[in-house]
């Protein structure tokens, strides 16, 4: 990788050994106003390691500062390719890579650096894909996204199922209740028809006398006359 001296490579190798991981992709570019700084992005299984190699106090002393970004916090992976023709049967591709968080931008037309940039973009896209926050947005802007990553749903206690005997008894009870309600609705109507009084005309000075059962039996009827 260009822009990396042996000291930087050795220090990064020591960090990876301490973390117990290997580099999946590495990309370095010049940084700083005077071009005396280096920014090195190293993709690993646990996250993206952002390194800055710059003078510390004086140009004779350098230090390597590293900050690890777990894949859960990575946002906005963008890779662009522009291929154009130079002349007959010759072309060139310009690769552009961008991260929204942590902010990182790099572009190159070199085939070797372009391949290294593609490797970094591929690893970032694959490792950050399960978290699914679009580019240019933070987790608080996305409905339903809980800061800190997905969380499991609360446990729901299962509802106990009734036994077979209890289920049959409940069914019979409900059937009897429905039948009694149906009979109760029909009975008053029949009783009303039987108990409905019949108007009997009476003359002036007459009154209605209620007879007992014995008196009614003694009253002659038409059938007695015919006999």
Short mmCIF file of C-alpha atoms in Angstrom, two decimals:
data_model
loop_
_atom_site.label_atom_id
_atom_site.label_comp_id
_atom_site.label_asym_id
_atom_site.label_seq_id
_atom_site.Cartn_x
_atom_site.Cartn_y
_atom_site.Cartn_z
CA UNK A 1 0.00 0.00 0.00
CA UNK A 2 1.45 3.40 -0.98
CA UNK A 3 1.97 6.15 1.61
CA UNK A 4 2.79 3.59 4.33
CA UNK A 5 6.31 3.25 5.68
CA UNK A 6 7.60 0.30 7.62
CA UNK A 7 7.02 1.98 10.96
CA UNK A 8 3.30 2.50 10.31
CA UNK A 9 2.88 -1.06 9.04
CA UNK A 10 4.59 -2.44 12.14
CA UNK A 11 2.47 -0.39 14.53
CA UNK A 12 -0.77 -1.39 12.79
CA UNK A 13 0.28 -5.04 12.87
CA UNK A 14 0.83 -4.74 16.64
CA UNK A 15 -2.68 -3.30 17.09
CA UNK A 16 -4.26 -6.12 15.08
CA UNK A 17 -2.37 -8.70 17.11
CA UNK A 18 -3.58 -7.11 20.35
CA UNK A 19 -7.19 -7.20 19.11
CA UNK A 20 -6.81 -10.74 17.84
CA UNK A 21 -8.10 -9.89 14.37
CA UNK A 22 -6.81 -9.68 10.82
CA UNK A 23 -7.12 -6.91 8.28
CA UNK A 24 -9.83 -7.54 5.66
CA UNK A 25 -9.07 -4.39 3.66
CA UNK A 26 -6.63 -1.49 4.00
CA UNK A 27 -6.61 1.92 2.38
CA UNK A 28 -4.30 4.87 3.08
CA UNK A 29 -4.19 8.40 1.72
CA UNK A 30 -2.33 11.61 2.34
CA UNK A 31 -3.79 14.07 4.84
CA UNK A 32 -2.82 17.36 6.41
CA UNK A 33 -2.06 20.70 4.85
CA UNK A 34 1.56 19.83 4.11
CA UNK A 35 0.98 16.23 3.13
CA UNK A 36 3.01 14.98 6.08
CA UNK A 37 0.07 13.09 7.63
CA UNK A 38 -1.49 9.79 6.69
CA UNK A 39 -4.98 8.48 7.26
CA UNK A 40 -5.23 4.71 7.20
CA UNK A 41 -8.55 2.85 7.23
CA UNK A 42 -8.33 -0.80 8.23
CA UNK A 43 -11.42 -3.02 8.03
CA UNK A 44 -11.56 -5.94 10.48
CA UNK A 45 -14.18 -8.40 11.73
CA UNK A 46 -14.98 -6.26 14.78
CA UNK A 47 -15.15 -2.85 13.12
CA UNK A 48 -13.41 -0.16 11.11
CA UNK A 49 -10.10 1.10 12.52
CA UNK A 50 -9.48 4.77 11.67
CA UNK A 51 -5.77 5.65 12.00
CA UNK A 52 -4.02 9.00 11.80
CA UNK A 53 -0.25 9.05 11.48
CA UNK A 54 1.11 12.57 12.01
CA UNK A 55 3.98 14.51 13.60
CA UNK A 56 3.74 14.77 17.38
CA UNK A 57 5.34 17.93 18.74
CA UNK A 58 7.97 18.08 16.00
CA UNK A 59 8.59 16.64 12.58
CA UNK A 60 11.11 14.27 14.12
CA UNK A 61 8.49 12.55 16.26
CA UNK A 62 5.43 10.80 14.85
CA UNK A 63 2.57 9.05 16.53
CA UNK A 64 -0.22 6.74 15.33
CA UNK A 65 -3.68 7.46 16.78
CA UNK A 66 -6.43 4.89 16.28
CA UNK A 67 -10.19 4.99 16.85
CA UNK A 68 -12.32 1.90 16.33
CA UNK A 69 -15.85 2.22 14.91
CA UNK A 70 -17.95 -0.92 15.43
CA UNK A 71 -19.93 -1.91 12.36
CA UNK A 72 -23.18 -1.03 14.17
CA UNK A 73 -22.39 2.69 13.99
CA UNK A 74 -21.22 2.79 10.37
CA UNK A 75 -23.48 4.92 8.18
CA UNK A 76 -23.69 5.79 4.50
CA UNK A 77 -21.49 3.53 2.37
CA UNK A 78 -21.15 4.95 -1.15
CA UNK A 79 -18.97 3.73 -4.01
CA UNK A 80 -18.98 5.28 -7.47
CA UNK A 81 -17.18 4.37 -10.66
CA UNK A 82 -16.76 6.58 -13.75
CA UNK A 83 -15.23 4.83 -16.73
CA UNK A 84 -14.32 6.95 -19.74
CA UNK A 85 -12.44 6.37 -22.97
CA UNK A 86 -9.09 8.03 -23.50
CA UNK A 87 -8.55 7.01 -27.10
CA UNK A 88 -9.11 3.96 -29.29
CA UNK A 89 -9.49 0.83 -27.14
CA UNK A 90 -8.09 2.52 -24.05
CA UNK A 91 -10.12 3.62 -21.07
CA UNK A 92 -9.70 4.69 -17.48
CA UNK A 93 -11.89 4.29 -14.40
CA UNK A 94 -12.15 6.77 -11.57
CA UNK A 95 -13.24 5.24 -8.27
CA UNK A 96 -14.85 7.38 -5.57
CA UNK A 97 -15.63 6.09 -2.08
CA UNK A 98 -17.42 7.90 0.72
CA UNK A 99 -18.53 7.17 4.28
CA UNK A 100 -20.96 9.46 6.10
CA UNK A 101 -19.99 8.21 9.57
CA UNK A 102 -17.14 8.18 10.24
CA UNK A 103 -16.60 10.77 7.56
CA UNK A 104 -14.16 9.52 4.96
CA UNK A 105 -13.70 10.34 1.28
CA UNK A 106 -11.21 8.99 -1.22
CA UNK A 107 -10.91 8.94 -5.00
CA UNK A 108 -8.32 7.54 -7.36
CA UNK A 109 -7.70 6.64 -10.99
CA UNK A 110 -4.87 4.24 -10.22
CA UNK A 111 -5.78 0.60 -10.94
CA UNK A 112 -4.01 -0.66 -7.79
CA UNK A 113 -5.51 1.96 -5.49
CA UNK A 114 -8.87 1.51 -7.18
CA UNK A 115 -8.81 -2.18 -6.34
CA UNK A 116 -7.89 -1.40 -2.73
CA UNK A 117 -10.75 1.11 -2.56
CA UNK A 118 -13.18 -1.48 -3.95
CA UNK A 119 -12.05 -3.99 -1.34
CA UNK A 120 -12.66 -1.49 1.45
CA UNK A 121 -16.08 -0.53 0.09
CA UNK A 122 -17.12 -4.18 -0.28
CA UNK A 123 -16.21 -5.05 3.30
CA UNK A 124 -17.94 -1.95 4.68
CA UNK A 125 -21.11 -2.62 2.69
CA UNK A 126 -21.30 -6.26 3.76
CA UNK A 127 -20.52 -5.70 7.43
CA UNK A 128 -22.81 -2.66 7.85
CA UNK A 129 -25.71 -4.07 5.76
CA UNK A 130 -27.71 -5.75 8.60
CA UNK A 131 -28.24 -2.41 10.35
CA UNK A 132 -29.96 -0.85 7.36
CA UNK A 133 -29.88 2.92 8.03
CA UNK A 134 -29.80 4.83 4.71
CA UNK A 135 -26.98 7.15 3.78
CA UNK A 136 -27.16 10.67 5.16
CA UNK A 137 -29.52 9.75 8.01
CA UNK A 138 -28.99 8.90 11.63
CA UNK A 139 -30.85 6.31 13.65
CA UNK A 140 -33.05 8.94 15.35
CA UNK A 141 -34.39 10.06 11.94
CA UNK A 142 -35.55 6.61 10.91
CA UNK A 143 -38.94 5.49 12.31
CA UNK A 144 -38.77 2.32 14.36
CA UNK A 145 -34.98 2.34 14.75
CA UNK A 146 -33.81 2.00 18.33
CA UNK A 147 -30.46 3.65 19.12
CA UNK A 148 -27.81 1.11 19.93
CA UNK A 149 -28.99 -1.52 17.47
CA UNK A 150 -31.93 -3.91 17.37
CA UNK A 151 -33.33 -5.24 20.61
CA UNK A 152 -35.39 -8.41 21.22
CA UNK A 153 -39.14 -8.13 21.71
CA UNK A 154 -40.46 -8.64 25.27
CA UNK A 155 -41.48 -12.17 26.10
CA UNK A 156 -45.22 -12.92 25.97
CA UNK A 157 -46.61 -15.57 28.32
CA UNK A 158 -48.65 -18.21 26.44
CA UNK A 159 -52.39 -18.41 27.27
CA UNK A 160 -53.23 -21.78 28.91
CA UNK A 161 -55.49 -23.97 26.80
CA UNK A 162 -58.64 -25.46 28.50
CA UNK A 163 -58.89 -29.23 28.93
CA UNK A 164 -61.10 -31.31 26.64
CA UNK A 165 -63.65 -31.96 29.44
CA UNK A 166 -63.87 -28.28 30.35
CA UNK A 167 -64.29 -27.34 26.69
CA UNK A 168 -67.18 -29.82 26.22
CA UNK A 169 -68.87 -28.67 29.46
CA UNK A 170 -68.58 -25.03 28.39
CA UNK A 171 -70.08 -25.89 24.99
CA UNK A 172 -73.06 -27.73 26.55
CA UNK A 173 -73.66 -24.89 29.01
CA UNK A 174 -73.68 -22.28 26.25
CA UNK A 175 -76.08 -24.45 24.19
CA UNK A 176 -78.48 -24.79 27.13
CA UNK A 177 -78.37 -21.05 27.78
CA UNK A 178 -79.16 -20.31 24.14
CA UNK A 179 -82.04 -22.83 24.16
CA UNK A 180 -83.54 -21.39 27.36
CA UNK A 181 -83.33 -17.88 25.95
CA UNK A 182 -85.08 -19.04 22.76
CA UNK A 183 -87.85 -20.82 24.71
CA UNK A 184 -88.27 -17.85 27.01
CA UNK A 185 -88.76 -15.56 24.04
CA UNK A 186 -91.36 -17.87 22.44
CA UNK A 187 -93.39 -18.72 25.60
CA UNK A 188 -94.80 -15.28 26.37
CA UNK A 189 -96.13 -14.98 22.83
CA UNK A 190 -98.04 -18.30 23.09
CA UNK A 191 -99.36 -17.38 26.53
CA UNK A 192 -100.53 -14.02 25.29
CA UNK A 193 -102.57 -15.69 22.50
CA UNK A 194 -104.31 -18.08 24.95
CA UNK A 195 -104.96 -15.50 27.62
CA UNK A 196 -106.33 -12.92 25.20
CA UNK A 197 -109.89 -12.01 26.40
CA UNK A 198 -112.90 -12.17 24.05
CA UNK A 199 -115.46 -9.38 24.13
CA UNK A 200 -119.08 -10.57 24.87
CA UNK A 201 -121.98 -8.15 24.34
CA UNK A 202 -124.36 -7.77 27.29
CA UNK A 203 -127.68 -6.01 27.53
CA UNK A 204 -128.81 -3.15 29.67
CA UNK A 205 -129.05 -4.01 33.35
CA UNK A 206 -127.01 -7.18 32.94
CA UNK A 207 -123.77 -7.97 34.60
CA UNK A 208 -121.13 -10.61 34.13
CA UNK A 209 -121.03 -13.25 36.89
CA UNK A 210 -118.05 -15.52 37.18
CA UNK A 211 -119.14 -19.17 37.69
CA UNK A 212 -117.24 -21.82 39.52
CA UNK A 213 -116.21 -25.08 37.93
CA UNK A 214 -119.19 -26.95 39.46
CA UNK A 215 -121.67 -24.32 38.30
CA UNK A 216 -120.25 -24.45 34.79
CA UNK A 217 -120.73 -28.23 34.72
CA UNK A 218 -124.40 -27.84 35.71
CA UNK A 219 -125.19 -25.37 32.93
CA UNK A 220 -126.95 -27.18 30.03
CA UNK A 221 -125.26 -27.04 26.66
CA UNK A 222 -126.38 -27.58 23.10
CA UNK A 223 -125.02 -31.11 23.15
CA UNK A 224 -127.34 -31.91 26.09
CA UNK A 225 -130.37 -30.67 24.12
CA UNK A 226 -129.50 -32.84 21.16
CA UNK A 227 -129.14 -35.85 23.40
#
